[in-house]
Amino acid sequence: MKSGKRRTAEDVTEGIDLTGKTALITGVNSGIGQETLRVLSLRGAHVIGTGRTLAKAEEGCAVATGTATAFECELSDLDSIRRCTEKIRSRSQSLDIIVANAGIMTPAKLNQANGIELQFATNHLGHFLLLTSLMELFSIGCRVVIVSSEAHRATPRGGIDFGNLSGENGYRALRAYAQSKLANILFANSLSRRLAGRGTVNSLHPGLVRTN
């Protein structure tokens, strides 16, 4: 029996039957998101996979052994998120598994979306809008996972610098990334309280992963 870091997604889901379940995974075109989609599909779930473009989402969904549906969802674009949630609501009655996986990490130069530093806008605010817009679909017993990082410890003193969410008052890539990951954790904790008795919410550090 494999243990620890040698265990694969197939190992830990062996014997689990997800037939009839629907899973939503963001960022399925590569890495953790694509492998999560592949294995949940293998276990019988219908997977809704999102990507920054429809082509990227379709690229990720192509690895599914079962059924998967691709949707465009650019998490730094509020209108794109709203269009995506509308499509999901029109085609899905419930969501049983949600994995908020997509994200960007430490771009060398300051980039913004709607005046907000891009990592915070994408990694936290985008997922916040996506998940809260779909809460009506969360099934009883749903499981929500938000991918955070141990890097959340590299935030400025006091945590999130709400006075500099634009990044214009001094941009440090890792510190900005850390803020977005701390926000992921705080959101997971808050959402867990809101879903108490209805579902579970966890944030996690995925470890060091060789992906793009």
Short mmCIF file of C-alpha atoms in Angstrom, two decimals:
data_model
loop_
_atom_site.label_atom_id
_atom_site.label_comp_id
_atom_site.label_asym_id
_atom_site.label_seq_id
_atom_site.Cartn_x
_atom_site.Cartn_y
_atom_site.Cartn_z
CA MET A 1 0.00 0.00 0.00
CA LYS A 2 1.37 3.38 -0.95
CA SER A 3 1.59 5.98 1.78
CA GLY A 4 2.26 9.69 2.11
CA LYS A 5 3.49 11.49 -0.99
CA ARG A 6 3.50 8.26 -3.01
CA ARG A 7 -0.29 8.01 -2.90
CA THR A 8 -2.07 9.15 -6.04
CA ALA A 9 -5.55 10.54 -6.52
CA GLU A 10 -6.60 7.13 -7.78
CA ASP A 11 -5.26 5.51 -4.61
CA VAL A 12 -7.17 7.74 -2.22
CA THR A 13 -10.44 7.45 -4.15
CA GLU A 14 -10.30 3.70 -4.70
CA GLY A 15 -13.67 2.15 -3.96
CA ILE A 16 -15.56 5.45 -4.01
CA ASP A 17 -18.57 5.58 -6.31
CA LEU A 18 -19.54 9.11 -7.36
CA THR A 19 -22.18 8.07 -9.85
CA GLY A 20 -24.96 10.66 -9.90
CA LYS A 21 -22.77 13.35 -8.30
CA THR A 22 -21.83 16.63 -9.97
CA ALA A 23 -18.47 18.27 -9.31
CA LEU A 24 -17.36 21.79 -10.20
CA ILE A 25 -13.61 22.32 -10.61
CA THR A 26 -11.92 25.56 -11.62
CA GLY A 27 -8.69 25.63 -13.60
CA VAL A 28 -8.91 22.21 -15.25
CA ASN A 29 -6.61 22.77 -18.21
CA SER A 30 -3.50 21.51 -16.39
CA GLY A 31 -1.93 20.47 -13.10
CA ILE A 32 -3.97 19.73 -9.99
CA GLY A 33 -7.23 20.79 -11.62
CA GLN A 34 -6.85 18.47 -14.57
CA GLU A 35 -5.86 15.49 -12.43
CA THR A 36 -8.75 16.14 -10.05
CA LEU A 37 -11.15 16.25 -12.99
CA ARG A 38 -9.73 13.05 -14.46
CA VAL A 39 -10.05 11.04 -11.26
CA LEU A 40 -13.46 12.34 -10.14
CA SER A 41 -14.70 11.54 -13.63
CA LEU A 42 -13.11 8.09 -13.35
CA ARG A 43 -15.10 7.52 -10.15
CA GLY A 44 -18.38 8.34 -11.89
CA ALA A 45 -18.97 12.04 -11.23
CA HIS A 46 -20.16 14.41 -13.91
CA VAL A 47 -17.55 17.16 -13.81
CA ILE A 48 -18.08 20.79 -14.73
CA GLY A 49 -14.64 22.09 -15.60
CA THR A 50 -13.81 25.76 -16.02
CA GLY A 51 -10.89 27.50 -17.67
CA ARG A 52 -9.86 31.04 -18.56
CA THR A 53 -11.12 30.35 -22.08
CA LEU A 54 -13.49 27.77 -23.46
CA ALA A 55 -10.58 26.18 -25.33
CA LYS A 56 -8.62 25.72 -22.10
CA ALA A 57 -11.65 24.27 -20.34
CA GLU A 58 -12.22 21.85 -23.20
CA GLU A 59 -8.55 20.87 -23.08
CA GLY A 60 -8.98 19.87 -19.46
CA CYS A 61 -12.28 18.10 -19.97
CA ALA A 62 -10.75 16.01 -22.77
CA VAL A 63 -9.00 13.80 -20.18
CA ALA A 64 -12.29 12.75 -18.57
CA THR A 65 -13.11 9.07 -18.77
CA GLY A 66 -16.74 9.84 -17.99
CA THR A 67 -18.82 12.92 -18.63
CA ALA A 68 -17.43 16.44 -18.35
CA THR A 69 -18.77 19.81 -19.43
CA ALA A 70 -16.49 22.73 -20.22
CA PHE A 71 -17.27 26.34 -19.33
CA GLU A 72 -15.31 29.53 -19.82
CA CYS A 73 -14.69 31.39 -16.56
CA GLU A 74 -12.02 34.08 -16.41
CA LEU A 75 -11.80 34.63 -12.66
CA SER A 76 -10.39 38.15 -12.97
CA ASP A 77 -13.39 39.19 -15.09
CA LEU A 78 -16.59 39.68 -13.09
CA ASP A 79 -18.78 39.56 -16.20
CA SER A 80 -17.20 36.28 -17.27
CA ILE A 81 -17.94 34.81 -13.85
CA ARG A 82 -21.55 35.95 -14.00
CA ARG A 83 -22.01 34.44 -17.46
CA CYS A 84 -20.53 31.19 -16.23
CA THR A 85 -22.76 30.98 -13.17
CA GLU A 86 -25.83 31.67 -15.29
CA LYS A 87 -24.92 28.78 -17.60
CA ILE A 88 -24.24 26.44 -14.70
CA ARG A 89 -27.57 27.31 -13.04
CA SER A 90 -29.40 26.70 -16.30
CA ARG A 91 -27.89 23.24 -16.75
CA SER A 92 -27.35 21.88 -13.23
CA GLN A 93 -29.82 21.10 -10.48
CA SER A 94 -27.23 20.65 -7.76
CA LEU A 95 -23.50 20.68 -7.02
CA ASP A 96 -22.11 18.00 -4.73
CA ILE A 97 -18.38 18.70 -4.94
CA ILE A 98 -16.71 22.06 -5.52
CA VAL A 99 -12.93 22.45 -5.90
CA ALA A 100 -11.76 26.06 -6.14
CA ASN A 101 -8.39 25.31 -7.65
CA ALA A 102 -7.54 27.89 -10.31
CA GLY A 103 -5.05 30.62 -9.54
CA ILE A 104 -2.03 32.61 -10.56
CA MET A 105 1.25 33.00 -8.66
CA THR A 106 3.81 35.78 -8.36
CA PRO A 107 3.78 37.63 -11.69
CA ALA A 108 6.94 39.70 -11.87
CA LYS A 109 5.14 42.97 -12.57
CA LEU A 110 2.05 44.52 -11.06
CA ASN A 111 -1.11 43.66 -12.98
CA GLN A 112 -4.62 44.68 -12.02
CA ALA A 113 -8.23 43.74 -12.66
CA ASN A 114 -10.84 46.40 -11.89
CA GLY A 115 -8.22 48.30 -9.93
CA ILE A 116 -7.33 45.30 -7.72
CA GLU A 117 -3.96 43.53 -7.81
CA LEU A 118 -4.44 40.58 -10.15
CA GLN A 119 -3.55 37.72 -7.78
CA PHE A 120 -6.03 38.90 -5.15
CA ALA A 121 -8.66 39.58 -7.81
CA THR A 122 -8.26 36.13 -9.38
CA ASN A 123 -7.38 33.80 -6.52
CA HIS A 124 -9.82 35.19 -3.97
CA LEU A 125 -12.39 37.64 -5.33
CA GLY A 126 -13.12 35.57 -8.44
CA HIS A 127 -13.73 32.41 -6.44
CA PHE A 128 -15.71 34.35 -3.84
CA LEU A 129 -18.13 35.61 -6.50
CA LEU A 130 -18.31 32.25 -8.27
CA LEU A 131 -19.08 30.19 -5.18
CA THR A 132 -21.44 32.61 -3.46
CA SER A 133 -23.38 32.99 -6.72
CA LEU A 134 -23.91 29.22 -6.85
CA MET A 135 -24.70 28.49 -3.20
CA GLU A 136 -28.34 27.82 -4.01
CA LEU A 137 -27.16 24.73 -5.94
CA PHE A 138 -25.01 23.30 -3.14
CA SER A 139 -26.52 19.95 -2.21
CA ILE A 140 -27.08 18.64 1.29
CA GLY A 141 -23.79 17.00 2.22
CA CYS A 142 -21.81 18.96 -0.35
CA ARG A 143 -18.04 19.16 -0.01
CA VAL A 144 -16.18 22.36 -0.87
CA VAL A 145 -12.40 22.52 -1.15
CA ILE A 146 -10.51 25.78 -1.61
CA VAL A 147 -6.87 25.43 -2.64
CA SER A 148 -4.77 27.79 -0.54
CA SER A 149 -1.05 27.65 0.30
CA GLU A 150 1.42 27.69 3.19
CA ALA A 151 2.60 30.87 1.51
CA HIS A 152 -0.25 32.61 3.33
CA ARG A 153 2.27 33.05 6.16
CA ALA A 154 4.20 35.60 4.05
CA THR A 155 1.52 38.28 4.35
CA PRO A 156 2.36 41.75 5.65
CA ARG A 157 2.32 42.20 9.43
CA GLY A 158 -1.30 42.18 10.49
CA GLY A 159 -2.46 40.06 7.55
CA ILE A 160 -4.18 41.50 4.49
CA ASP A 161 -3.22 45.08 3.68
CA PHE A 162 -6.66 46.41 2.79
CA GLY A 163 -5.17 49.83 2.18
CA ASN A 164 -3.13 48.50 -0.73
CA LEU A 165 -5.31 45.98 -2.54
CA SER A 166 -4.46 47.79 -5.75
CA GLY A 167 -0.77 46.99 -5.26
CA GLU A 168 0.14 50.52 -6.25
CA ASN A 169 1.58 51.42 -2.86
CA GLY A 170 4.46 48.98 -3.17
CA TYR A 171 4.13 45.68 -5.06
CA ARG A 172 5.91 42.57 -3.84
CA ALA A 173 4.80 39.51 -5.80
CA LEU A 174 5.06 36.89 -3.04
CA ARG A 175 3.45 39.15 -0.45
CA ALA A 176 0.55 39.84 -2.79
CA TYR A 177 0.19 36.12 -3.48
CA ALA A 178 0.25 35.43 0.26
CA GLN A 179 -2.60 37.89 0.82
CA SER A 180 -4.73 36.10 -1.75
CA LYS A 181 -4.04 32.74 -0.12
CA LEU A 182 -4.85 34.05 3.37
CA ALA A 183 -8.11 35.40 1.92
CA ASN A 184 -8.82 31.89 0.58
CA ILE A 185 -8.49 30.48 4.10
CA LEU A 186 -10.65 33.17 5.69
CA PHE A 187 -13.30 32.64 3.02
CA ALA A 188 -13.25 28.88 3.61
CA ASN A 189 -13.70 29.42 7.36
CA SER A 190 -16.58 31.82 6.82
CA LEU A 191 -18.26 29.60 4.23
CA SER A 192 -17.91 26.63 6.57
CA ARG A 193 -19.95 28.49 9.19
CA ARG A 194 -22.58 29.46 6.61
CA LEU A 195 -22.94 25.85 5.45
CA ALA A 196 -22.94 24.32 8.94
CA GLY A 197 -25.26 21.31 8.97
CA ARG A 198 -25.53 21.38 5.19
CA GLY A 199 -22.01 20.72 3.91
CA THR A 200 -18.30 20.88 4.69
CA VAL A 201 -15.69 23.40 3.57
CA ASN A 202 -11.93 22.99 3.82
CA SER A 203 -8.90 24.91 2.60
CA LEU A 204 -5.61 23.14 1.95
CA HIS A 205 -1.94 23.48 1.10
CA PRO A 206 -1.34 21.20 -1.89
CA GLY A 207 2.40 20.85 -1.29
CA LEU A 208 5.09 21.63 -3.81
CA VAL A 209 3.66 20.64 -7.16
CA ARG A 210 5.50 20.64 -10.48
CA THR A 211 2.87 22.32 -12.68
CA ASN A 212 2.75 25.44 -14.78
#
